[in-house]
Amino acid sequence: IQIDASQYSYSVRGLPGAFSYSTSIQLPQAPDLSREHYGQPQAGYNAETNTALAKIIHHFNDNWSLTLGGLYQNAYRDVFTTANQLLDSAGNYRQTIAAAATAKNFKVGSNLAYLNGTFHTWMLKHQIVVGTNGYTMGNYNPTSAQSYVLGTAQLGNPKAFSSPQPYSSGTYKSADTASQTLLVGDTISLGRHWAIMGTLGWGWMSANNYGKSGVKTSSYSRSAAFSPMTSLMYKVNDTQTAYFTWGRSLQTGPTAPAGAANVNEVLAPLRSEEYEVGYKMLVADRIQLNVAGFRMTRPFGYTDPVTNVFGTFGTQRNYGVEFQASGNLTKNLTVLGGMTWLDAQLGSTGVAKTSYKQVVGVPPLMANALLDYRLPFLKGTAVNANVHYMGRRAANVYNTTFAPSYVTLDLGARYATHAYGQPLVFRFGVENVTNQSYWASVYPSSINGGGTASNSAVAGLPRTYHF
């Protein structure tokens, strides 16, 4: 029997906000956030999360086990951050501060029940799982929220602005969602080299949206929605395996936005699909290498420019190749790294300017390499270096401006010892050693299609020390 309870509180003040911009603006060079006044001291974020869970695990014997579990979580957030709107491509911006009018409280209950077993039928070995998992969640929004315009500044010359701290008030239930899935899975060993793994899932989903008066504005439900997954594995020898995987998954559909003829309508669940082929190998019993290629597709919604109806008319497709390496290059030198090439593209969006464009914020190439060296002459001491590369990313839905590529370097050291018989580790690190200015994230106002989406960019942290 496992019982856990946790309470988490988080509070921050003065951090810089995101920079929003229209499709007519070219994204300027990222600011150096080590300068003051990109954020304001009266702006911040408070969060509190309370969680309780219980789980019962029973082993009938070496081959069969049962797991039952439940969780309740109440998460609250109070957001009163600054936001910046770029006014032109030269970096002039207007700063505002507002208490968020979006959901401030999330109440979640979830459950799981699994029966796992191993048995043989003739020459075949089965490892099966039969079970269910699901959740219900309620979203609660404030009925009103304050906001203030602080003033204008320039990316190269941020300013301090004074204002009261904005507050939100009132509460109403804005939405509830529920999902329950029944799973049946089996991994079948076909002798020494071959194995087949398959999972069948049936999902029951519902979503409801409510106005401030408590009146339901839209709803959707779906029963026994089917989502399968299967893998074929070939074990070349004890250190090498090739595999092919195909699967489909479901998620709650989007809600029609304001301005659409079917505003607030919740669309049918989105069904994503993936094909993946990969190879895994262990080299010299110390380096694990993995390579995989994949193709993923998902539907996305947009408002038809002719009928003004919002629907899931389009498709986003991602092609990609991944490579990972982990293990010991030498007795004292460890590597953990990888790279991903990804071509993420929207199909037709109903608008010529955004059709068949790169997805905003998705780099064609991303790579990371962490090296950790244990000093042989000083027991318990190690140094490490981490290099991160992010490729150029589309920065608006028209693909007329881009966030440039960047490289960051992190350096660190640690010392491991014992105190009163207990392990104790001291760590010191410097992140972004070269104080590189970069856009850590760029994203559209909506992941759905259409020609009216605005965009936002968040600058990366400057050189940062931690101990």
Short mmCIF file of N, CA, C and O in Angstrom, two decimals, residues 298-402:
data_model
loop_
_atom_site.label_atom_id
_atom_site.label_comp_id
_atom_site.label_asym_id
_atom_site.label_seq_id
_atom_site.Cartn_x
_atom_site.Cartn_y
_atom_site.Cartn_z
N ARG A 298 -1.63 14.90 -37.47
CA ARG A 298 -2.76 15.21 -36.60
C ARG A 298 -3.67 16.21 -37.32
O ARG A 298 -3.20 17.06 -38.08
N PRO A 299 -4.99 16.12 -37.09
CA PRO A 299 -5.88 17.12 -37.66
C PRO A 299 -5.77 18.43 -36.89
O PRO A 299 -5.40 18.43 -35.72
N PHE A 300 -6.07 19.54 -37.54
CA PHE A 300 -6.15 20.80 -36.82
C PHE A 300 -7.31 21.60 -37.37
O PHE A 300 -7.75 21.43 -38.52
N GLY A 301 -7.83 22.49 -36.52
CA GLY A 301 -9.03 23.23 -36.89
C GLY A 301 -8.72 24.60 -37.44
O GLY A 301 -7.71 25.21 -37.11
N TYR A 302 -9.59 25.08 -38.31
CA TYR A 302 -9.54 26.47 -38.75
C TYR A 302 -10.93 26.87 -39.20
O TYR A 302 -11.81 26.03 -39.43
N THR A 303 -11.14 28.18 -39.31
CA THR A 303 -12.43 28.70 -39.74
C THR A 303 -12.45 28.81 -41.26
O THR A 303 -11.62 29.51 -41.84
N ASP A 304 -13.37 28.12 -41.88
CA ASP A 304 -13.48 28.14 -43.34
C ASP A 304 -13.78 29.56 -43.80
O ASP A 304 -14.76 30.18 -43.33
N PRO A 305 -12.97 30.14 -44.70
CA PRO A 305 -13.17 31.53 -45.11
C PRO A 305 -14.45 31.75 -45.91
O PRO A 305 -14.90 32.89 -46.04
N VAL A 306 -15.03 30.69 -46.45
CA VAL A 306 -16.25 30.83 -47.24
C VAL A 306 -17.50 30.68 -46.37
O VAL A 306 -18.39 31.52 -46.38
N THR A 307 -17.55 29.60 -45.58
CA THR A 307 -18.74 29.32 -44.76
C THR A 307 -18.67 29.93 -43.37
O THR A 307 -19.68 29.99 -42.67
N ASN A 308 -17.47 30.36 -42.94
CA ASN A 308 -17.24 30.90 -41.60
C ASN A 308 -17.49 29.87 -40.50
O ASN A 308 -17.73 30.21 -39.35
N VAL A 309 -17.43 28.60 -40.85
CA VAL A 309 -17.61 27.51 -39.89
C VAL A 309 -16.24 26.99 -39.46
O VAL A 309 -15.37 26.72 -40.29
N PHE A 310 -16.04 26.84 -38.15
CA PHE A 310 -14.79 26.31 -37.62
C PHE A 310 -14.89 24.79 -37.56
O PHE A 310 -15.84 24.22 -37.03
N GLY A 311 -13.89 24.13 -38.13
CA GLY A 311 -13.89 22.67 -38.13
C GLY A 311 -12.48 22.13 -38.29
O GLY A 311 -11.54 22.87 -38.59
N THR A 312 -12.31 20.83 -38.09
CA THR A 312 -11.00 20.20 -38.26
C THR A 312 -10.85 19.79 -39.72
O THR A 312 -10.97 18.63 -40.08
N PHE A 313 -10.55 20.78 -40.55
CA PHE A 313 -10.46 20.57 -41.99
C PHE A 313 -9.03 20.27 -42.45
O PHE A 313 -8.82 19.79 -43.55
N GLY A 314 -8.03 20.62 -41.64
CA GLY A 314 -6.65 20.53 -42.07
C GLY A 314 -5.88 19.40 -41.42
O GLY A 314 -6.38 18.69 -40.54
N THR A 315 -4.62 19.25 -41.85
CA THR A 315 -3.73 18.22 -41.31
C THR A 315 -2.33 18.81 -41.12
O THR A 315 -1.83 19.49 -42.00
N GLN A 316 -1.75 18.55 -39.96
CA GLN A 316 -0.33 18.85 -39.73
C GLN A 316 0.42 17.54 -39.81
O GLN A 316 0.03 16.55 -39.21
N ARG A 317 1.53 17.54 -40.55
CA ARG A 317 2.32 16.31 -40.64
C ARG A 317 3.78 16.61 -40.29
O ARG A 317 4.34 17.63 -40.66
N ASN A 318 4.35 15.72 -39.53
CA ASN A 318 5.74 15.83 -39.07
C ASN A 318 6.53 14.63 -39.57
O ASN A 318 6.16 13.49 -39.27
N TYR A 319 7.62 14.89 -40.29
CA TYR A 319 8.62 13.86 -40.60
C TYR A 319 9.83 14.13 -39.70
O TYR A 319 10.19 15.28 -39.47
N GLY A 320 10.47 13.07 -39.23
CA GLY A 320 11.62 13.32 -38.39
C GLY A 320 12.53 12.12 -38.25
O GLY A 320 12.15 10.98 -38.52
N VAL A 321 13.77 12.41 -37.85
CA VAL A 321 14.77 11.37 -37.54
C VAL A 321 15.41 11.75 -36.21
O VAL A 321 15.80 12.91 -36.02
N GLU A 322 15.51 10.80 -35.32
CA GLU A 322 16.12 11.03 -34.01
C GLU A 322 17.33 10.13 -33.82
O GLU A 322 17.35 8.99 -34.30
N PHE A 323 18.31 10.64 -33.10
CA PHE A 323 19.48 9.84 -32.73
C PHE A 323 19.85 10.16 -31.29
O PHE A 323 19.85 11.33 -30.89
N GLN A 324 20.13 9.12 -30.50
CA GLN A 324 20.57 9.31 -29.12
C GLN A 324 21.77 8.42 -28.84
O GLN A 324 21.88 7.33 -29.39
N ALA A 325 22.63 8.91 -27.95
CA ALA A 325 23.79 8.14 -27.49
C ALA A 325 23.95 8.37 -26.00
O ALA A 325 23.84 9.50 -25.52
N SER A 326 24.21 7.30 -25.27
CA SER A 326 24.42 7.42 -23.83
C SER A 326 25.34 6.30 -23.36
O SER A 326 25.32 5.19 -23.91
N GLY A 327 26.16 6.61 -22.36
CA GLY A 327 27.05 5.59 -21.82
C GLY A 327 28.43 6.14 -21.52
O GLY A 327 28.64 7.37 -21.45
N ASN A 328 29.39 5.24 -21.36
CA ASN A 328 30.75 5.61 -20.97
C ASN A 328 31.69 5.54 -22.17
O ASN A 328 31.91 4.47 -22.73
N LEU A 329 32.25 6.70 -22.54
CA LEU A 329 33.25 6.71 -23.60
C LEU A 329 34.56 6.12 -23.09
O LEU A 329 35.26 5.41 -23.81
N THR A 330 34.90 6.44 -21.85
CA THR A 330 36.05 5.84 -21.16
C THR A 330 35.59 5.48 -19.76
O THR A 330 34.41 5.66 -19.40
N LYS A 331 36.50 5.02 -18.94
CA LYS A 331 36.16 4.65 -17.57
C LYS A 331 35.58 5.83 -16.80
O LYS A 331 34.66 5.66 -15.98
N ASN A 332 36.05 7.03 -17.06
CA ASN A 332 35.63 8.20 -16.28
C ASN A 332 34.81 9.22 -17.07
O ASN A 332 34.31 10.18 -16.48
N LEU A 333 34.69 9.03 -18.39
CA LEU A 333 34.00 10.02 -19.22
C LEU A 333 32.67 9.45 -19.71
O LEU A 333 32.62 8.42 -20.39
N THR A 334 31.58 10.13 -19.34
CA THR A 334 30.23 9.72 -19.70
C THR A 334 29.62 10.72 -20.67
O THR A 334 29.84 11.93 -20.54
N VAL A 335 28.86 10.22 -21.63
CA VAL A 335 28.19 11.08 -22.60
C VAL A 335 26.69 10.80 -22.58
O VAL A 335 26.24 9.66 -22.41
N LEU A 336 25.91 11.85 -22.72
CA LEU A 336 24.46 11.74 -22.91
C LEU A 336 24.08 12.80 -23.92
O LEU A 336 24.25 14.00 -23.66
N GLY A 337 23.60 12.39 -25.09
CA GLY A 337 23.31 13.38 -26.11
C GLY A 337 22.42 12.84 -27.21
O GLY A 337 22.07 11.66 -27.24
N GLY A 338 22.06 13.74 -28.10
CA GLY A 338 21.22 13.34 -29.22
C GLY A 338 20.92 14.51 -30.12
O GLY A 338 21.25 15.66 -29.83
N MET A 339 20.28 14.20 -31.24
CA MET A 339 19.86 15.24 -32.16
C MET A 339 18.58 14.80 -32.87
O MET A 339 18.31 13.60 -32.99
N THR A 340 17.79 15.78 -33.26
CA THR A 340 16.54 15.51 -33.96
C THR A 340 16.44 16.41 -35.18
O THR A 340 16.62 17.63 -35.07
N TRP A 341 16.18 15.79 -36.32
CA TRP A 341 15.81 16.54 -37.52
C TRP A 341 14.31 16.40 -37.68
O TRP A 341 13.77 15.30 -37.63
N LEU A 342 13.63 17.52 -37.85
CA LEU A 342 12.16 17.50 -37.86
C LEU A 342 11.62 18.45 -38.92
O LEU A 342 12.00 19.63 -38.95
N ASP A 343 10.78 17.94 -39.78
CA ASP A 343 10.08 18.75 -40.78
C ASP A 343 8.61 18.77 -40.39
O ASP A 343 7.89 17.81 -40.64
N ALA A 344 8.18 19.86 -39.74
CA ALA A 344 6.80 20.01 -39.28
C ALA A 344 6.10 21.02 -40.16
O ALA A 344 6.50 22.19 -40.20
N GLN A 345 5.07 20.60 -40.84
CA GLN A 345 4.42 21.46 -41.83
C GLN A 345 2.91 21.35 -41.73
O GLN A 345 2.35 20.28 -41.52
N LEU A 346 2.26 22.51 -41.85
CA LEU A 346 0.81 22.54 -41.96
C LEU A 346 0.39 22.23 -43.39
O LEU A 346 1.10 22.54 -44.34
N GLY A 347 -0.78 21.64 -43.53
CA GLY A 347 -1.36 21.45 -44.85
C GLY A 347 -2.17 22.68 -45.22
O GLY A 347 -1.83 23.81 -44.88
N SER A 348 -3.27 22.48 -45.89
CA SER A 348 -4.15 23.59 -46.25
C SER A 348 -4.84 24.12 -45.01
O SER A 348 -5.34 23.37 -44.18
N THR A 349 -4.84 25.46 -44.87
CA THR A 349 -5.51 26.10 -43.73
C THR A 349 -6.72 26.92 -44.18
O THR A 349 -7.33 27.61 -43.35
N GLY A 350 -7.03 26.88 -45.45
CA GLY A 350 -8.10 27.72 -45.96
C GLY A 350 -7.66 29.12 -46.29
O GLY A 350 -8.43 29.92 -46.80
N VAL A 351 -6.40 29.46 -45.96
CA VAL A 351 -5.83 30.78 -46.22
C VAL A 351 -4.50 30.56 -46.94
O VAL A 351 -3.62 29.87 -46.41
N ALA A 352 -4.33 31.15 -48.11
CA ALA A 352 -3.15 30.89 -48.92
C ALA A 352 -1.86 31.26 -48.20
O ALA A 352 -0.85 30.57 -48.32
N LYS A 353 -1.88 32.34 -47.41
CA LYS A 353 -0.65 32.81 -46.78
C LYS A 353 -0.13 31.86 -45.69
O LYS A 353 1.04 31.94 -45.31
N THR A 354 -1.01 31.02 -45.13
CA THR A 354 -0.57 30.13 -44.05
C THR A 354 -0.58 28.67 -44.45
O THR A 354 -0.15 27.82 -43.67
N SER A 355 -1.06 28.34 -45.64
CA SER A 355 -1.09 26.96 -46.08
C SER A 355 0.30 26.46 -46.45
O SER A 355 1.11 27.20 -47.03
N TYR A 356 0.58 25.21 -46.08
CA TYR A 356 1.83 24.52 -46.43
C TYR A 356 3.06 25.31 -45.94
O TYR A 356 4.05 25.44 -46.63
N LYS A 357 2.98 25.79 -44.72
CA LYS A 357 4.07 26.52 -44.09
C LYS A 357 4.63 25.72 -42.92
O LYS A 357 4.00 24.81 -42.39
N GLN A 358 5.85 26.09 -42.50
CA GLN A 358 6.44 25.48 -41.32
C GLN A 358 5.64 25.84 -40.08
O GLN A 358 5.13 26.95 -39.95
N VAL A 359 5.55 24.89 -39.16
CA VAL A 359 4.86 25.15 -37.89
C VAL A 359 5.70 26.13 -37.07
O VAL A 359 6.92 25.98 -36.95
N VAL A 360 5.05 27.13 -36.51
CA VAL A 360 5.76 28.16 -35.75
C VAL A 360 6.47 27.53 -34.55
O VAL A 360 5.89 26.75 -33.79
N GLY A 361 7.75 27.90 -34.37
CA GLY A 361 8.50 27.51 -33.19
C GLY A 361 9.15 26.15 -33.25
O GLY A 361 9.80 25.75 -32.28
N VAL A 362 9.00 25.42 -34.35
CA VAL A 362 9.56 24.07 -34.45
C VAL A 362 10.86 24.13 -35.24
O VAL A 362 10.85 24.45 -36.43
N PRO A 363 12.01 23.81 -34.64
CA PRO A 363 13.29 23.90 -35.36
C PRO A 363 13.49 22.68 -36.27
O PRO A 363 13.18 21.56 -35.87
N PRO A 364 14.01 22.88 -37.48
CA PRO A 364 14.34 21.72 -38.32
C PRO A 364 15.43 20.85 -37.71
O PRO A 364 15.47 19.64 -37.96
N LEU A 365 16.32 21.45 -36.90
CA LEU A 365 17.39 20.68 -36.29
C LEU A 365 17.62 21.16 -34.86
O LEU A 365 17.69 22.36 -34.60
N MET A 366 17.71 20.19 -33.95
CA MET A 366 18.00 20.49 -32.55
C MET A 366 18.95 19.40 -32.04
O MET A 366 18.80 18.23 -32.36
N ALA A 367 19.94 19.82 -31.24
CA ALA A 367 20.92 18.85 -30.75
C ALA A 367 21.38 19.24 -29.36
O ALA A 367 21.35 20.42 -28.98
N ASN A 368 21.82 18.24 -28.60
CA ASN A 368 22.31 18.47 -27.25
C ASN A 368 23.36 17.41 -26.93
O ASN A 368 23.22 16.24 -27.30
N ALA A 369 24.43 17.81 -26.23
CA ALA A 369 25.47 16.87 -25.83
C ALA A 369 25.96 17.24 -24.44
O ALA A 369 26.38 18.38 -24.21
N LEU A 370 25.88 16.29 -23.51
CA LEU A 370 26.35 16.48 -22.15
C LEU A 370 27.51 15.52 -21.90
O LEU A 370 27.38 14.31 -22.10
N LEU A 371 28.65 16.06 -21.50
CA LEU A 371 29.83 15.25 -21.15
C LEU A 371 30.11 15.43 -19.67
O LEU A 371 30.14 16.56 -19.16
N ASP A 372 30.33 14.32 -18.98
CA ASP A 372 30.59 14.33 -17.56
C ASP A 372 31.89 13.55 -17.30
O ASP A 372 32.00 12.38 -17.66
N TYR A 373 32.88 14.23 -16.67
CA TYR A 373 34.19 13.61 -16.45
C TYR A 373 34.48 13.52 -14.95
O TYR A 373 34.51 14.53 -14.24
N ARG A 374 34.66 12.31 -14.47
CA ARG A 374 34.98 12.07 -13.07
C ARG A 374 36.51 12.14 -12.90
O ARG A 374 37.24 11.35 -13.52
N LEU A 375 36.96 13.06 -12.08
CA LEU A 375 38.40 13.28 -11.92
C LEU A 375 39.04 12.10 -11.20
O LEU A 375 38.71 11.82 -10.03
N PRO A 376 39.95 11.37 -11.85
CA PRO A 376 40.52 10.16 -11.23
C PRO A 376 41.43 10.46 -10.05
O PRO A 376 41.62 9.60 -9.18
N PHE A 377 41.98 11.68 -9.98
CA PHE A 377 42.93 12.02 -8.92
C PHE A 377 42.25 12.66 -7.71
O PHE A 377 42.92 12.96 -6.72
N LEU A 378 40.91 12.89 -7.77
CA LEU A 378 40.20 13.50 -6.65
C LEU A 378 38.85 12.79 -6.52
O LEU A 378 37.89 13.13 -7.19
N LYS A 379 38.82 11.78 -5.66
CA LYS A 379 37.65 10.92 -5.53
C LYS A 379 36.39 11.73 -5.20
O LYS A 379 36.41 12.62 -4.34
N GLY A 380 35.31 11.42 -5.91
CA GLY A 380 34.03 12.07 -5.67
C GLY A 380 33.84 13.37 -6.42
O GLY A 380 32.76 13.97 -6.35
N THR A 381 34.84 13.82 -7.18
CA THR A 381 34.75 15.10 -7.88
C THR A 381 34.58 14.86 -9.38
O THR A 381 35.20 13.97 -9.96
N ALA A 382 33.75 15.67 -10.00
CA ALA A 382 33.51 15.57 -11.44
C ALA A 382 33.24 16.95 -12.00
O ALA A 382 32.79 17.85 -11.29
N VAL A 383 33.51 17.10 -13.28
CA VAL A 383 33.18 18.32 -14.01
C VAL A 383 32.33 17.93 -15.22
O VAL A 383 32.40 16.79 -15.71
N ASN A 384 31.52 18.86 -15.70
CA ASN A 384 30.66 18.54 -16.83
C ASN A 384 30.47 19.76 -17.72
O ASN A 384 30.65 20.90 -17.29
N ALA A 385 30.13 19.47 -18.96
CA ALA A 385 29.85 20.52 -19.95
C ALA A 385 28.66 20.08 -20.78
O ALA A 385 28.54 18.91 -21.15
N ASN A 386 27.76 21.02 -21.04
CA ASN A 386 26.56 20.74 -21.82
C ASN A 386 26.45 21.77 -22.94
O ASN A 386 26.47 22.98 -22.69
N VAL A 387 26.35 21.30 -24.17
CA VAL A 387 26.20 22.18 -25.33
C VAL A 387 24.83 21.93 -25.95
O VAL A 387 24.45 20.77 -26.19
N HIS A 388 24.09 23.01 -26.18
CA HIS A 388 22.74 22.90 -26.74
C HIS A 388 22.65 23.74 -28.01
O HIS A 388 23.06 24.91 -28.02
N TYR A 389 22.14 23.14 -29.08
CA TYR A 389 21.97 23.85 -30.35
C TYR A 389 20.49 23.85 -30.72
O TYR A 389 19.83 22.80 -30.68
N MET A 390 19.99 25.01 -31.09
CA MET A 390 18.62 25.15 -31.56
C MET A 390 18.66 25.79 -32.95
O MET A 390 19.25 26.85 -33.14
N GLY A 391 18.04 25.13 -33.92
CA GLY A 391 18.04 25.64 -35.28
C GLY A 391 17.07 26.81 -35.48
O GLY A 391 16.30 27.16 -34.59
N ARG A 392 17.12 27.40 -36.65
CA ARG A 392 16.25 28.53 -36.99
C ARG A 392 14.80 28.07 -37.03
O ARG A 392 14.48 27.01 -37.59
N ARG A 393 13.89 28.87 -36.44
CA ARG A 393 12.49 28.49 -36.37
C ARG A 393 11.61 29.56 -37.00
O ARG A 393 11.89 30.76 -36.89
N ALA A 394 10.53 29.12 -37.66
CA ALA A 394 9.55 30.07 -38.16
C ALA A 394 8.95 30.82 -36.99
O ALA A 394 8.62 30.23 -35.96
N ALA A 395 8.80 32.14 -37.12
CA ALA A 395 8.33 32.97 -36.01
C ALA A 395 6.97 33.58 -36.26
O ALA A 395 6.48 34.35 -35.42
N ASN A 396 6.35 33.29 -37.39
CA ASN A 396 4.93 33.63 -37.57
C ASN A 396 4.29 32.65 -38.54
O ASN A 396 4.98 31.86 -39.21
N VAL A 397 2.96 32.67 -38.59
CA VAL A 397 2.24 31.67 -39.37
C VAL A 397 2.41 31.89 -40.87
O VAL A 397 2.11 31.00 -41.67
N TYR A 398 2.89 33.10 -41.28
CA TYR A 398 3.15 33.34 -42.70
C TYR A 398 4.54 32.88 -43.11
O TYR A 398 4.85 32.84 -44.30
N ASN A 399 5.41 32.57 -42.14
CA ASN A 399 6.81 32.23 -42.40
C ASN A 399 7.55 33.37 -43.07
O ASN A 399 8.43 33.17 -43.92
N THR A 400 7.23 34.61 -42.68
CA THR A 400 7.92 35.77 -43.23
C THR A 400 8.98 36.32 -42.27
O THR A 400 9.71 37.25 -42.61
N THR A 401 9.06 35.76 -41.07
CA THR A 401 10.11 36.13 -40.12
C THR A 401 10.49 34.89 -39.33
O THR A 401 9.67 33.98 -39.13
N PHE A 402 11.76 34.85 -38.88
CA PHE A 402 12.28 33.65 -38.23
C PHE A 402 13.09 34.03 -36.99
O PHE A 402 13.72 35.10 -36.94
#
